[in-house]
Amino acid sequence: GAVVSQHPSRVICKSGTSVKIECRSLDFQATTMFWYRQFPKQSLMLMATSNEGSKATYEQGVEKDKFLINHASLTLSTLTVTSAHPEDSSFYICSARLQETQCFGPGTRLLVL
Amino acid sequence: QKEVEQNSGPLSVPEGAIASLNCTYSDRGSQSFFWYRQYSGKSPELIMFIYSNGDKEDGRFTAQLNKASQYVSLLIRDSQPSDSATYLCAVRDSGGGADGLTFGKGTHLIIQP
């Protein structure tokens, strides 16, 4: 079946640094990928929609200059959290469009100290 | 603002019984409806999706959709301890897959052996 990977699975960084998270569709091409964030005991919140070869579309309240998204190929999208702060600590999950549904990656747990 | 409402639970069901999970959504224009299962610390796994009013069955799972009442439900027959998880209801504006999902906060289901 379709598989989406994320790297790294966990990352701990100091406040003020930038962190890059990769999302790859392993056995299919994804023209559209999505980035979600989930805080403890909360639901997944869509951050942005990433389309291959074009600029990402950000949801209301998500700072595009802080969360940089690049979707340079049909199998890779990256999310860079710039100048991370403790309030950015969360579970970041990507998904890739697979026909009418989405295939989710395993998630990246970010802890900003 | 689109909203998806679920009872957070926990919902406790004896093994072998039917578990019934409910979800309401605010946007009458929603076209696609999904049920995901999420184990603690993991990313969501798709259980099933439904587009049309009525019932859709897949193994032990049945999704029910009533667009007039803006209501989606998931029935799990012959519940097993391995079904214990958080069940997320999600909706999408479009039927084609290009849009991200709006998730509810999830219902925590416990299947008691």
PDB file of N, CA, C and O in Angstrom, chain B residues 2-30:
ATOM      1  N   LYS B   2     -15.155  26.560  10.034  1.00  0.00           N
ATOM      2  CA  LYS B   2     -15.688  25.203  10.001  1.00  0.00           C
ATOM      3  C   LYS B   2     -15.409  24.504  11.311  1.00  0.00           C
ATOM      4  O   LYS B   2     -14.330  24.621  11.866  1.00  0.00           O
ATOM      5  N   GLU B   3     -16.414  23.772  11.789  1.00  0.00           N
ATOM      6  CA  GLU B   3     -16.240  23.045  13.039  1.00  0.00           C
ATOM      7  C   GLU B   3     -16.710  21.619  12.881  1.00  0.00           C
ATOM      8  O   GLU B   3     -17.709  21.348  12.196  1.00  0.00           O
ATOM      9  N   VAL B   4     -15.995  20.737  13.545  1.00  0.00           N
ATOM     10  CA  VAL B   4     -16.374  19.330  13.604  1.00  0.00           C
ATOM     11  C   VAL B   4     -16.404  18.958  15.081  1.00  0.00           C
ATOM     12  O   VAL B   4     -15.397  19.122  15.782  1.00  0.00           O
ATOM     13  N   GLU B   5     -17.552  18.490  15.530  1.00  0.00           N
ATOM     14  CA  GLU B   5     -17.740  18.229  16.953  1.00  0.00           C
ATOM     15  C   GLU B   5     -17.850  16.741  17.230  1.00  0.00           C
ATOM     16  O   GLU B   5     -18.574  16.008  16.534  1.00  0.00           O
ATOM     17  N   GLN B   6     -17.129  16.313  18.235  1.00  0.00           N
ATOM     18  CA  GLN B   6     -17.203  14.931  18.689  1.00  0.00           C
ATOM     19  C   GLN B   6     -17.209  14.916  20.214  1.00  0.00           C
ATOM     20  O   GLN B   6     -16.573  15.778  20.840  1.00  0.00           O
ATOM     21  N   ASN B   7     -17.857  13.943  20.789  1.00  0.00           N
ATOM     22  CA  ASN B   7     -17.798  13.740  22.224  1.00  0.00           C
ATOM     23  C   ASN B   7     -16.427  13.150  22.541  1.00  0.00           C
ATOM     24  O   ASN B   7     -16.045  12.133  21.976  1.00  0.00           O
ATOM     25  N   SER B   8     -15.694  13.798  23.453  1.00  0.00           N
ATOM     26  CA  SER B   8     -14.318  13.368  23.698  1.00  0.00           C
ATOM     27  C   SER B   8     -14.218  12.043  24.434  1.00  0.00           C
ATOM     28  O   SER B   8     -13.184  11.374  24.385  1.00  0.00           O
ATOM     29  N   GLY B   9     -15.311  11.655  25.119  1.00  0.00           N
ATOM     30  CA  GLY B   9     -15.286  10.398  25.856  1.00  0.00           C
ATOM     31  C   GLY B   9     -14.552  10.535  27.181  1.00  0.00           C
ATOM     32  O   GLY B   9     -14.490  11.632  27.734  1.00  0.00           O
ATOM     33  N   PRO B  10     -14.039   9.432  27.743  1.00  0.00           N
ATOM     34  CA  PRO B  10     -13.916   8.149  27.059  1.00  0.00           C
ATOM     35  C   PRO B  10     -15.241   7.393  26.941  1.00  0.00           C
ATOM     36  O   PRO B  10     -16.092   7.526  27.800  1.00  0.00           O
ATOM     37  N   LEU B  11     -15.352   6.658  25.850  1.00  0.00           N
ATOM     38  CA  LEU B  11     -16.483   5.793  25.613  1.00  0.00           C
ATOM     39  C   LEU B  11     -16.017   4.374  25.892  1.00  0.00           C
ATOM     40  O   LEU B  11     -15.106   3.877  25.240  1.00  0.00           O
ATOM     41  N   SER B  12     -16.647   3.746  26.868  1.00  0.00           N
ATOM     42  CA  SER B  12     -16.237   2.411  27.279  1.00  0.00           C
ATOM     43  C   SER B  12     -17.260   1.394  26.787  1.00  0.00           C
ATOM     44  O   SER B  12     -18.461   1.532  27.052  1.00  0.00           O
ATOM     45  N   VAL B  13     -16.788   0.377  26.054  1.00  0.00           N
ATOM     46  CA  VAL B  13     -17.668  -0.622  25.447  1.00  0.00           C
ATOM     47  C   VAL B  13     -17.115  -2.014  25.756  1.00  0.00           C
ATOM     48  O   VAL B  13     -15.902  -2.235  25.644  1.00  0.00           O
ATOM     49  N   PRO B  14     -17.954  -2.955  26.145  1.00  0.00           N
ATOM     50  CA  PRO B  14     -17.444  -4.307  26.393  1.00  0.00           C
ATOM     51  C   PRO B  14     -17.028  -4.994  25.105  1.00  0.00           C
ATOM     52  O   PRO B  14     -17.605  -4.746  24.028  1.00  0.00           O
ATOM     53  N   GLU B  15     -16.043  -5.844  25.223  1.00  0.00           N
ATOM     54  CA  GLU B  15     -15.573  -6.604  24.069  1.00  0.00           C
ATOM     55  C   GLU B  15     -16.726  -7.389  23.449  1.00  0.00           C
ATOM     56  O   GLU B  15     -17.543  -7.997  24.149  1.00  0.00           O
ATOM     57  N   GLY B  16     -16.786  -7.341  22.128  1.00  0.00           N
ATOM     58  CA  GLY B  16     -17.837  -8.054  21.415  1.00  0.00           C
ATOM     59  C   GLY B  16     -19.084  -7.232  21.149  1.00  0.00           C
ATOM     60  O   GLY B  16     -19.909  -7.614  20.313  1.00  0.00           O
ATOM     61  N   ALA B  17     -19.221  -6.120  21.812  1.00  0.00           N
ATOM     62  CA  ALA B  17     -20.394  -5.271  21.622  1.00  0.00           C
ATOM     63  C   ALA B  17     -20.180  -4.308  20.458  1.00  0.00           C
ATOM     64  O   ALA B  17     -19.110  -4.281  19.833  1.00  0.00           O
ATOM     65  N   ILE B  18     -21.215  -3.532  20.166  1.00  0.00           N
ATOM     66  CA  ILE B  18     -21.119  -2.527  19.098  1.00  0.00           C
ATOM     67  C   ILE B  18     -20.731  -1.178  19.709  1.00  0.00           C
ATOM     68  O   ILE B  18     -21.366  -0.709  20.649  1.00  0.00           O
ATOM     69  N   ALA B  19     -19.703  -0.576  19.143  1.00  0.00           N
ATOM     70  CA  ALA B  19     -19.302   0.771  19.554  1.00  0.00           C
ATOM     71  C   ALA B  19     -19.881   1.758  18.552  1.00  0.00           C
ATOM     72  O   ALA B  19     -19.774   1.558  17.341  1.00  0.00           O
ATOM     73  N   SER B  20     -20.501   2.811  19.070  1.00  0.00           N
ATOM     74  CA  SER B  20     -21.130   3.812  18.207  1.00  0.00           C
ATOM     75  C   SER B  20     -20.493   5.172  18.461  1.00  0.00           C
ATOM     76  O   SER B  20     -20.519   5.684  19.580  1.00  0.00           O
ATOM     77  N   LEU B  21     -19.908   5.725  17.428  1.00  0.00           N
ATOM     78  CA  LEU B  21     -19.201   7.006  17.530  1.00  0.00           C
ATOM     79  C   LEU B  21     -19.910   8.033  16.658  1.00  0.00           C
ATOM     80  O   LEU B  21     -20.283   7.740  15.525  1.00  0.00           O
ATOM     81  N   ASN B  22     -20.078   9.227  17.197  1.00  0.00           N
ATOM     82  CA  ASN B  22     -20.863  10.240  16.502  1.00  0.00           C
ATOM     83  C   ASN B  22     -20.070  11.501  16.230  1.00  0.00           C
ATOM     84  O   ASN B  22     -19.126  11.831  16.956  1.00  0.00           O
ATOM     85  N   CYS B  23     -20.523  12.242  15.225  1.00  0.00           N
ATOM     86  CA  CYS B  23     -19.813  13.447  14.803  1.00  0.00           C
ATOM     87  C   CYS B  23     -20.814  14.376  14.123  1.00  0.00           C
ATOM     88  O   CYS B  23     -21.653  13.921  13.330  1.00  0.00           O
ATOM     89  N   THR B  24     -20.741  15.655  14.438  1.00  0.00           N
ATOM     90  CA  THR B  24     -21.534  16.641  13.709  1.00  0.00           C
ATOM     91  C   THR B  24     -20.589  17.683  13.122  1.00  0.00           C
ATOM     92  O   THR B  24     -19.495  17.907  13.639  1.00  0.00           O
ATOM     93  N   TYR B  25     -21.027  18.305  12.031  1.00  0.00           N
ATOM     94  CA  TYR B  25     -20.183  19.288  11.371  1.00  0.00           C
ATOM     95  C   TYR B  25     -21.001  20.524  11.052  1.00  0.00           C
ATOM     96  O   TYR B  25     -22.221  20.463  10.884  1.00  0.00           O
ATOM     97  N   SER B  26     -20.321  21.646  10.975  1.00  0.00           N
ATOM     98  CA  SER B  26     -21.040  22.918  10.868  1.00  0.00           C
ATOM     99  C   SER B  26     -21.237  23.389   9.427  1.00  0.00           C
ATOM    100  O   SER B  26     -22.214  24.098   9.135  1.00  0.00           O
ATOM    101  N   ASP B  27     -20.323  23.010   8.544  1.00  0.00           N
ATOM    102  CA  ASP B  27     -20.369  23.530   7.173  1.00  0.00           C
ATOM    103  C   ASP B  27     -21.259  22.650   6.302  1.00  0.00           C
ATOM    104  O   ASP B  27     -20.895  21.524   5.959  1.00  0.00           O
ATOM    105  N   ARG B  28     -22.401  23.186   5.934  1.00  0.00           N
ATOM    106  CA  ARG B  28     -23.356  22.414   5.140  1.00  0.00           C
ATOM    107  C   ARG B  28     -22.808  22.072   3.752  1.00  0.00           C
ATOM    108  O   ARG B  28     -23.278  21.155   3.091  1.00  0.00           O
ATOM    109  N   GLY B  29     -21.770  22.815   3.331  1.00  0.00           N
ATOM    110  CA  GLY B  29     -21.176  22.549   2.026  1.00  0.00           C
ATOM    111  C   GLY B  29     -20.156  21.432   2.004  1.00  0.00           C
ATOM    112  O   GLY B  29     -19.607  21.095   0.950  1.00  0.00           O
ATOM    113  N   SER B  30     -19.896  20.816   3.149  1.00  0.00           N
ATOM    114  CA  SER B  30     -18.922  19.724   3.193  1.00  0.00           C
ATOM    115  C   SER B  30     -19.367  18.583   2.299  1.00  0.00           C
ATOM    116  O   SER B  30     -20.547  18.242   2.240  1.00  0.00           O
TER     117      SER B  30
END
